XYZ file of C-alpha atoms in Angstrom:
234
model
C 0.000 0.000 0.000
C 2.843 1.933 1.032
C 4.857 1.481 -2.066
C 1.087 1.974 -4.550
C 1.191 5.153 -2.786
C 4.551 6.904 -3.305
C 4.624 5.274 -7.153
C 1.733 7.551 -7.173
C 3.241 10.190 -5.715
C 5.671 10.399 -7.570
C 4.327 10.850 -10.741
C 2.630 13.614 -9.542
C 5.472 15.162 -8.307
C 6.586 14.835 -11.059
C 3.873 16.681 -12.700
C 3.823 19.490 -10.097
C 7.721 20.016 -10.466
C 7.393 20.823 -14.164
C 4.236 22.672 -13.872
C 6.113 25.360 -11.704
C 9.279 24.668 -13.410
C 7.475 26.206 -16.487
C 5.657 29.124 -14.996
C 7.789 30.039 -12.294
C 8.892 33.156 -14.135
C 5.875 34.269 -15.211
C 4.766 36.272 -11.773
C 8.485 37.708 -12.135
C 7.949 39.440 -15.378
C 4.636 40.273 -15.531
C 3.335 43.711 -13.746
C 2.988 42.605 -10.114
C -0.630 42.529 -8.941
C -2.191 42.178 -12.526
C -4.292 39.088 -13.709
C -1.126 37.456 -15.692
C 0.563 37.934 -12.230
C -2.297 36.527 -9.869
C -3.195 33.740 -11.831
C 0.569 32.090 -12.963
C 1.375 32.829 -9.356
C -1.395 30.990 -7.879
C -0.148 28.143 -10.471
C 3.261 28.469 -8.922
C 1.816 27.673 -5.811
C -0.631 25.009 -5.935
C 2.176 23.220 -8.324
C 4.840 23.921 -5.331
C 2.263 22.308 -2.793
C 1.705 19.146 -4.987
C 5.578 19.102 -4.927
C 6.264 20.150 -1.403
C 3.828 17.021 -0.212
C 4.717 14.277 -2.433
C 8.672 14.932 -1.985
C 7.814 14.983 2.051
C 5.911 11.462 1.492
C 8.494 9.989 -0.425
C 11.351 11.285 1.535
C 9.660 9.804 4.897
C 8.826 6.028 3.048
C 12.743 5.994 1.845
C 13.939 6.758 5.066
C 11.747 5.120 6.904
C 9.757 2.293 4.843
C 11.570 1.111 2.274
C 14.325 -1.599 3.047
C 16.134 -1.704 0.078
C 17.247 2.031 0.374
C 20.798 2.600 0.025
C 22.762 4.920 1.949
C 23.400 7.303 -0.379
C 19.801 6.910 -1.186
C 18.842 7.701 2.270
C 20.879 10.988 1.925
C 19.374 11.959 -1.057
C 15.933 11.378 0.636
C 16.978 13.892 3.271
C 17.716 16.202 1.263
C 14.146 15.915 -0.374
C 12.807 16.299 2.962
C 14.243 19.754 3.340
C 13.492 20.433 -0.167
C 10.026 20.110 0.833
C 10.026 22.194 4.197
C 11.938 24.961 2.494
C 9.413 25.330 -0.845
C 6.437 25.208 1.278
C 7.804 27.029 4.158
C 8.915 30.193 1.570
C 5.600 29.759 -0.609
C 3.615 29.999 2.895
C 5.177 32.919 4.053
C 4.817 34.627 0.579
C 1.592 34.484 0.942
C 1.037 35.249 4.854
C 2.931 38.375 4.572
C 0.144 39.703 1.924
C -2.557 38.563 4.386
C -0.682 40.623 7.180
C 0.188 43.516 5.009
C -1.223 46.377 7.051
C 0.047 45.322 10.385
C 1.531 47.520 12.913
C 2.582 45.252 15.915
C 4.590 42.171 16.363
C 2.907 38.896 15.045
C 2.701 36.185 17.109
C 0.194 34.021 14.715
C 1.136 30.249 16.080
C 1.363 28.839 12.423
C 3.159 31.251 10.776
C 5.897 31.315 13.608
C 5.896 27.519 13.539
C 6.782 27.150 9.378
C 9.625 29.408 9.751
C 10.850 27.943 13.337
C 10.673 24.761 11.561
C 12.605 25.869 8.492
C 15.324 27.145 10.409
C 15.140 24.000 12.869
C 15.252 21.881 9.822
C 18.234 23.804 8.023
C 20.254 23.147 11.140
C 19.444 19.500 11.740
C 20.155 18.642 7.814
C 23.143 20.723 7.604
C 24.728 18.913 10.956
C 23.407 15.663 9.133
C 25.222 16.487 6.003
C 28.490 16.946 7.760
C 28.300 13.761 9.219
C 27.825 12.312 6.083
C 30.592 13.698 4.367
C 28.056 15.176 1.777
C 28.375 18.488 0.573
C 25.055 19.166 -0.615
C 23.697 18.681 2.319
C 26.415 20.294 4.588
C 25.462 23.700 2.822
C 22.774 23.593 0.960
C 20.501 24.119 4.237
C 21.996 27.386 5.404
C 20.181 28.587 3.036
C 16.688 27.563 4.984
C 18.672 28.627 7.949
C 19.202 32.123 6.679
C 15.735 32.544 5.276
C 13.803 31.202 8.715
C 15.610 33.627 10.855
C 15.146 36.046 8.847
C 11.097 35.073 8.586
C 11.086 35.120 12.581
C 12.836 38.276 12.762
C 9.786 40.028 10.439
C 7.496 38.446 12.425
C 8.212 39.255 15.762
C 9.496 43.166 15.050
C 7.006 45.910 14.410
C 7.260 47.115 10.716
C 9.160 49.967 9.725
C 9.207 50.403 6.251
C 6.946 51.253 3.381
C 5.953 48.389 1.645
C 7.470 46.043 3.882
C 5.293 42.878 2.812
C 6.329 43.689 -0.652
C 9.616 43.044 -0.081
C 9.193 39.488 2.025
C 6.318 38.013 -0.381
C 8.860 38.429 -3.529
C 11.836 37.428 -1.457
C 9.828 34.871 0.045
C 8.486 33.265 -3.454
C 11.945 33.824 -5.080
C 13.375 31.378 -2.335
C 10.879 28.849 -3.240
C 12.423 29.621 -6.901
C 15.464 28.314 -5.376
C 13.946 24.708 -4.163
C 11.947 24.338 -7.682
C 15.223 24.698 -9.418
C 17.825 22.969 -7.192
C 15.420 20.158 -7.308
C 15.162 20.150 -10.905
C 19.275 20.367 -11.333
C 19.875 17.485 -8.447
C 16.833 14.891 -9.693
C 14.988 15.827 -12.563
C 17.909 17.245 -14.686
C 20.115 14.200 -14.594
C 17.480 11.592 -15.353
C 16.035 13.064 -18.459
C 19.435 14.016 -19.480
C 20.417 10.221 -18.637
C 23.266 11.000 -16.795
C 24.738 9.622 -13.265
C 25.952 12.454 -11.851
C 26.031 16.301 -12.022
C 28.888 18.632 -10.742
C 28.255 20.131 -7.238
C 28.056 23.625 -9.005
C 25.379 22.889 -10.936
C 23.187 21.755 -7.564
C 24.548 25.514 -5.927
C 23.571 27.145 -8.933
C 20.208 28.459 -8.589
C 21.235 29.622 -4.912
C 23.895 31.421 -6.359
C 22.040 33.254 -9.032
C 18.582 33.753 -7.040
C 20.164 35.367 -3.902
C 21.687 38.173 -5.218
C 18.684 38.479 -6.969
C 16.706 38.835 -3.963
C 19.181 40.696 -2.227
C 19.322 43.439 -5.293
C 15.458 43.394 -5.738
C 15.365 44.289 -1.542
C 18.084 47.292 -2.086
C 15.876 48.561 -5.239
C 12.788 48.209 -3.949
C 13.843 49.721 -0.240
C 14.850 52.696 -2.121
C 12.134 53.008 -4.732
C 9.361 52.991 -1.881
C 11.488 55.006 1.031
C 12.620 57.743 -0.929
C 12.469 61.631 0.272
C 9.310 63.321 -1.147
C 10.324 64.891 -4.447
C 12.797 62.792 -5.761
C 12.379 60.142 -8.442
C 14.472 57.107 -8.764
């Protein structure tokens, strides 16, 4: 039953993985808040859920359930673990921080505290895991998760100062779970349709490399566009 279930799964992760491997971009591009926007994005995210559940069943039943798992297996299945805590973790709070736009005192909301606790929690535990393991990916790959839950807490439990200060967490926020669609893609996807046994460690950092100075640039721009002295135009 077990097994029926995650052959099932998979396929449909599968399915969700290339869905918002396809439209990912679209929300990017497209003026922010208009129908092209809303309705890719809400694509993005019901294909990231689809993907964010099945890799967190299928992770558990190799770990877990299925005997014949190797050990590198088993590390791999980690790894897919976090994968799945850090897409739906980053698509969550994407979202929350729209719903929680106008706020003007700390948030204590138990949920939304909880995903980000547990994505930093999770970042740690992996990383340590990873080190023990000797494997790379996992050694480093998690500070990311670790960087991005601290910072969720910390915007969650200070009072908002800035203009537009949910703008700048929902895109940072969706362009981390940019990061999991495509590091996913480059560590599983990629090197099975490419028929290949193994792809170079840069290739997995890749995405994490591009996307955060993305996010970091967008946050400078953005911070200055919307907190600019009255009279000046950028």
């Amino acid at each position: 039953m077990l097994e029926s279930v995650f052959h099932v799964l998979r396929i449909l992760h599968i399915i969700g993985g290339f869905v918002a491997l396809f439209v990912f971009w679209i929300p990017i591009i497209t003026k922010k808040g208009g129908k092209l926007h809303y309705l890719f994005g809400w694509i993005y995210v019901y294909g990231m859920i689809l993907v964010a559940i099945s890799a967190f069943y299928m992770g558990v039943y190799r770990i877990f359930f299925d005997s014949n798992t190797t050990n590198e297996e088993v590390s791999f299945s980690w790894f897919l673990l976090f994968i799945s805590i850090l897409s739906s973790a980053s698509a969550y709070y994407g979202l929350r921080v729209l719903r929680f736009k106008t706020r003007k005192q700390v948030h204590t909301h138990m949920l939304d505290l909880f995903f980000s606790l547990l994505l930093l929690l999770s970042g740690i535990g992996i990383s340590i895991y990873g080190f023990t393991q000797s494997f790379v990916l996992l050694s480093w790959f998690p500070l990311v998760g670790i960087a991005l839950g601290l910072t969720q807490l910390i915007y969650w439990l200070k009072i908002p100062t800035k203009k537009m200060h949910w703008w700048f967490e929902h895109f940072s926020g969706m362009l981390a779970c940019c990061i999991s669609t495509i590091t996913a893609f480059t560590v599983f996807g990629a090197p099975r349709l490419l028929n290949v046994e193994s792809v170079s460690i840069i290739l997995w950092f890749l995405p994490t490399i591009i996307i955060t100075p993305l996010i970091i640039g967008l946050g400078i721009y953005y911070t200055k566009k919307f907190n600019k002295p009255k009279g000046i135009n950028l």
